[in-house]
Amino acid sequence: MTTRHRNFINGKFVDTAGGNFIPVFNPATDQVISEIPDTPAGVVAEAVAAAKAAQKGWGKLPAIQRAAALRALSAKIRENQTALARTIVEEQGKILGLAEVEVAFTADYLDYMAEWARRIEGEIITSDRPGENIFLFRQPIGVVGGILPWNFPFFLIARKLGPALVTGNAVVIKPSEETPNNAAMFAQLVAETDIPPGIVNFVFGGGGSTGAALCDDPDVGMLSFTGSVETGSRIMAAAAKNITKVNLELGGKAPAIVLADADIDLSVKAIRDSRVINSGQVCNCAERVYVDRRVEDEFVSKLASAMDQATYGDPLANQSVDMGPLINKKGLAKVEGLVQRALKAGANLVTGGSVAELGSGSYYRPTVLTGCGQADEIMQKEIFGPVIPVNTFDTLDEAIERANDSIYGLTSSIYTRDIGVAMRACNEIRFGETYINRENFEAMQGFHAGTRRSGIGGADGKHGLYEYTQTHVVYLQS
Ligand code: NAD
């Protein structure tokens, strides 16, 4: 029988009476592997109320005690690494090695956030008045609603829960309806720690139902969302009703600029890996390439051959593959539509360019397109698949202007051996992150934040931690 997940509210797994259930699929086999309740607004309100009640005591604890709870959780995650990684592979489709990295990184991330416990600092500001001190405290916000995508589903729980808990907040997490199984395991691990009931809650369900109910709840003090620009915009509109703070980590269309003096082999490997990892479904992987005309032939032929060699298949059945399936048929149709329209618009197909029929699952052949125009849809829209469109430039100014010409502003990369050129490009490129001579991933001690429609606020490091605090200024007249 299919596992039917229960919400985790106030420290207990609870059944949702009646209502709809949403099936969860293995994207490699198209088999139903579990189902989740489409949690209605009333139950979401119960979770928020439990979080609100529990946060009162939690927020008063010394931060070091809250940090101990995060460390207990990271230890549990490490003990269960293999089962967690297999669960992620089964419901999301990434390869096992990457899922293992995701689980290990999640545990490290919680430990890293725990380390901040003794470093959360306020300020003392000089006053204009004699005998007065001005103190700036960092207080918890209260209840944080975390709404998650499916591409790094386990890590993203920790990216929201870690900074929220150490700073004294309680959380209500709504995982993606595509990947709830790992979240149910996360909830089970929380239940096995001493984290007080109500501090961590999980509600399962769809976006327009359960997710929207979380956004509408007036007792949610902050909505921390990772997902698409379209949903981010809806969440921001919903948050406007109660003036709820939003932290939005949205989509990307990362440009990779390859200059004539670049180490071509290094750039090919980095860009190929970034497009193959998680089957190209990563917000900060190279989504479009600008290559100097002088090295175009060498770069394109090496990139095409590297992409051609990428293998794909069911990552649980064959652990040696480089890529698993795309998340679902909708994602596959989106990638196929973008490629076909790019070809109609005049792009040249160098390799790939079609759906791969493996009997079941949603696979797309690793694809390289050249001759893509700057205004073409394929250079402007997030693809989220193993497809790289290439555009050729003659001057660095041209490359930077085209890179900046995007509604997205999450990440970018530059390949050159000239540090002066790299710095000049960094000063002019308008993105939240720039990688020089490599592609993703971001460091937990950095600050992952997009400009333009890629988001508001950010995650990780000191700046990400303080997103989960509210400043409180006290004037003490002696
Ligand atoms: P999505 O926007 O479709 O869904 C994300 C979540 O929002 C899901 O849990 C969904 O149920 C929920 N949701 C949908 N409609 C809602 C509504 N009206 N109210 C409240 N919640 C709602 O995104 P996805 O397809 O799951 O994820 C892929 C996207 O996430 C890509 O665009 C990718 O670039 C982005 N992403 C960004 C980052 C980052 O750090 N910037 C990281 C990972 C993924």
Coordinates of C-alpha atoms in Angstrom, one line a residue, residues 274-440:
S274 CA 26.7 22.6 -14.1
R275 CA 24.3 21.7 -16.8
V276 CA 24.3 18.0 -16.1
I277 CA 24.1 18.1 -12.3
N278 CA 20.6 17.5 -11.2
S279 CA 19.7 17.3 -14.9
G280 CA 20.2 21.1 -15.2
Q281 CA 17.5 21.8 -12.6
V282 CA 19.6 24.2 -10.4
C283 CA 18.8 27.9 -9.9
N284 CA 22.5 28.9 -10.2
C285 CA 23.8 26.7 -13.0
A286 CA 25.0 28.2 -16.3
E287 CA 21.8 28.8 -18.3
R288 CA 23.3 30.7 -21.3
V289 CA 26.8 31.1 -22.6
Y290 CA 28.5 34.1 -24.2
V291 CA 31.7 33.0 -25.9
D292 CA 34.4 35.2 -27.6
R293 CA 34.2 34.7 -31.3
R294 CA 37.9 33.9 -31.5
V295 CA 37.5 30.8 -29.4
E296 CA 34.0 29.8 -30.4
D297 CA 34.8 26.8 -32.6
E298 CA 37.1 25.2 -30.0
F299 CA 34.7 25.9 -27.1
V300 CA 31.6 24.7 -28.9
S301 CA 33.2 21.5 -30.3
K302 CA 34.6 20.6 -26.8
L303 CA 31.4 21.4 -25.0
A304 CA 29.3 19.4 -27.5
S305 CA 31.5 16.4 -27.1
A306 CA 31.4 16.7 -23.3
M307 CA 27.6 17.0 -23.3
D308 CA 27.3 14.1 -25.7
Q309 CA 29.2 11.8 -23.3
A310 CA 26.8 12.5 -20.4
T311 CA 24.8 9.4 -19.6
Y312 CA 21.3 9.3 -18.2
G313 CA 18.8 6.8 -16.8
D314 CA 17.0 5.7 -13.6
P315 CA 19.5 6.7 -10.9
L316 CA 18.4 4.0 -8.5
A317 CA 18.5 1.2 -11.1
N318 CA 21.9 2.3 -12.6
Q319 CA 24.1 4.2 -10.2
S320 CA 26.7 5.0 -12.8
V321 CA 24.6 7.5 -14.8
D322 CA 25.5 11.2 -14.8
M323 CA 21.9 12.4 -14.8
G324 CA 18.5 11.2 -13.8
P325 CA 15.1 12.3 -15.2
L326 CA 13.6 15.7 -15.1
I327 CA 11.1 16.2 -12.3
N328 CA 7.9 15.5 -14.3
K329 CA 6.2 15.5 -17.7
K330 CA 5.4 19.2 -17.4
G331 CA 9.1 20.1 -16.9
L332 CA 10.0 17.9 -19.9
A333 CA 7.4 19.5 -22.1
K334 CA 8.7 23.0 -21.1
V335 CA 12.3 22.1 -22.0
E336 CA 11.2 20.5 -25.3
G337 CA 9.0 23.5 -26.2
L338 CA 11.9 25.9 -25.5
V339 CA 14.3 24.0 -27.7
Q340 CA 11.9 23.5 -30.6
R341 CA 11.0 27.2 -30.6
A342 CA 14.7 28.2 -30.5
L343 CA 15.3 26.0 -33.5
K344 CA 12.4 27.7 -35.3
A345 CA 13.9 31.1 -34.4
G346 CA 17.1 30.1 -36.2
A347 CA 19.3 28.4 -33.6
N348 CA 21.7 25.6 -34.8
L349 CA 21.4 22.3 -33.1
V350 CA 24.9 21.0 -32.3
T351 CA 23.9 18.0 -30.2
G352 CA 20.8 16.6 -28.5
G353 CA 17.6 18.4 -29.1
S354 CA 15.0 15.8 -28.3
V355 CA 13.2 13.8 -25.6
A356 CA 15.0 10.6 -24.8
E357 CA 12.5 7.7 -24.7
L358 CA 13.6 5.2 -22.1
G359 CA 10.3 3.5 -21.6
S360 CA 9.3 5.5 -18.6
G361 CA 10.4 8.7 -16.9
S362 CA 11.1 12.2 -18.2
Y363 CA 14.5 12.4 -19.9
Y364 CA 15.9 15.1 -22.2
R365 CA 19.1 14.6 -24.2
P366 CA 22.0 16.8 -23.2
T367 CA 21.7 19.6 -25.8
V368 CA 23.9 22.4 -27.2
L369 CA 22.5 25.2 -29.4
T370 CA 24.5 27.9 -31.1
G371 CA 23.5 31.0 -33.0
C372 CA 21.0 31.9 -30.3
G373 CA 20.0 35.6 -30.5
Q374 CA 20.0 37.7 -27.4
A375 CA 16.3 38.4 -27.6
D376 CA 15.4 34.8 -28.3
E377 CA 13.2 33.1 -25.7
I378 CA 15.9 30.5 -25.1
M379 CA 18.4 33.2 -24.0
Q380 CA 15.8 34.9 -21.8
K381 CA 13.7 32.2 -20.1
E382 CA 14.8 29.8 -17.4
I383 CA 15.2 26.4 -19.1
F384 CA 15.7 24.1 -16.0
G385 CA 17.0 21.2 -18.1
P386 CA 20.3 19.9 -19.7
V387 CA 20.3 22.5 -22.5
I388 CA 22.9 25.2 -23.2
P389 CA 22.2 28.0 -25.6
V390 CA 25.3 29.8 -26.9
N391 CA 25.7 33.4 -28.2
T392 CA 28.9 34.8 -29.6
F393 CA 30.4 38.2 -28.8
D394 CA 33.3 40.4 -30.1
T395 CA 34.0 42.7 -27.1
L396 CA 33.7 42.3 -23.3
D397 CA 31.4 45.3 -23.2
E398 CA 29.0 43.5 -25.5
A399 CA 29.1 40.4 -23.4
I400 CA 28.4 42.3 -20.1
E401 CA 25.6 44.2 -21.7
R402 CA 23.9 41.0 -22.9
A403 CA 24.5 39.2 -19.6
N404 CA 22.8 42.1 -17.7
D405 CA 19.9 42.2 -20.2
S406 CA 17.7 39.8 -18.2
I407 CA 14.8 39.9 -15.8
Y408 CA 16.9 37.5 -13.7
G409 CA 19.9 38.5 -11.5
L410 CA 20.8 35.5 -9.4
T411 CA 24.2 34.2 -10.5
S412 CA 26.8 34.6 -13.3
S413 CA 30.2 33.3 -14.2
I414 CA 33.3 34.6 -16.0
Y415 CA 36.2 32.6 -17.5
T416 CA 39.5 34.4 -18.0
R417 CA 43.1 34.2 -16.9
D418 CA 43.4 38.0 -16.6
I419 CA 42.5 39.2 -13.1
G420 CA 42.2 42.8 -14.3
V421 CA 39.6 41.8 -16.8
A422 CA 37.8 39.6 -14.2
M423 CA 37.6 42.5 -11.8
R424 CA 36.4 44.9 -14.4
A425 CA 33.7 42.5 -15.4
C426 CA 32.7 41.9 -11.8
N427 CA 32.3 45.7 -11.3
E428 CA 29.9 45.9 -14.2
I429 CA 28.0 42.7 -14.1
R430 CA 24.7 43.1 -12.1
F431 CA 24.1 39.8 -10.4
G432 CA 23.8 38.7 -6.8
E433 CA 26.7 36.2 -7.3
T434 CA 29.6 35.9 -9.7
Y435 CA 31.9 32.9 -10.0
I436 CA 35.3 33.4 -11.6
N437 CA 36.6 30.3 -13.4
R438 CA 34.0 28.0 -11.9
E439 CA 30.3 27.4 -11.6
N440 CA 28.1 26.9 -8.6

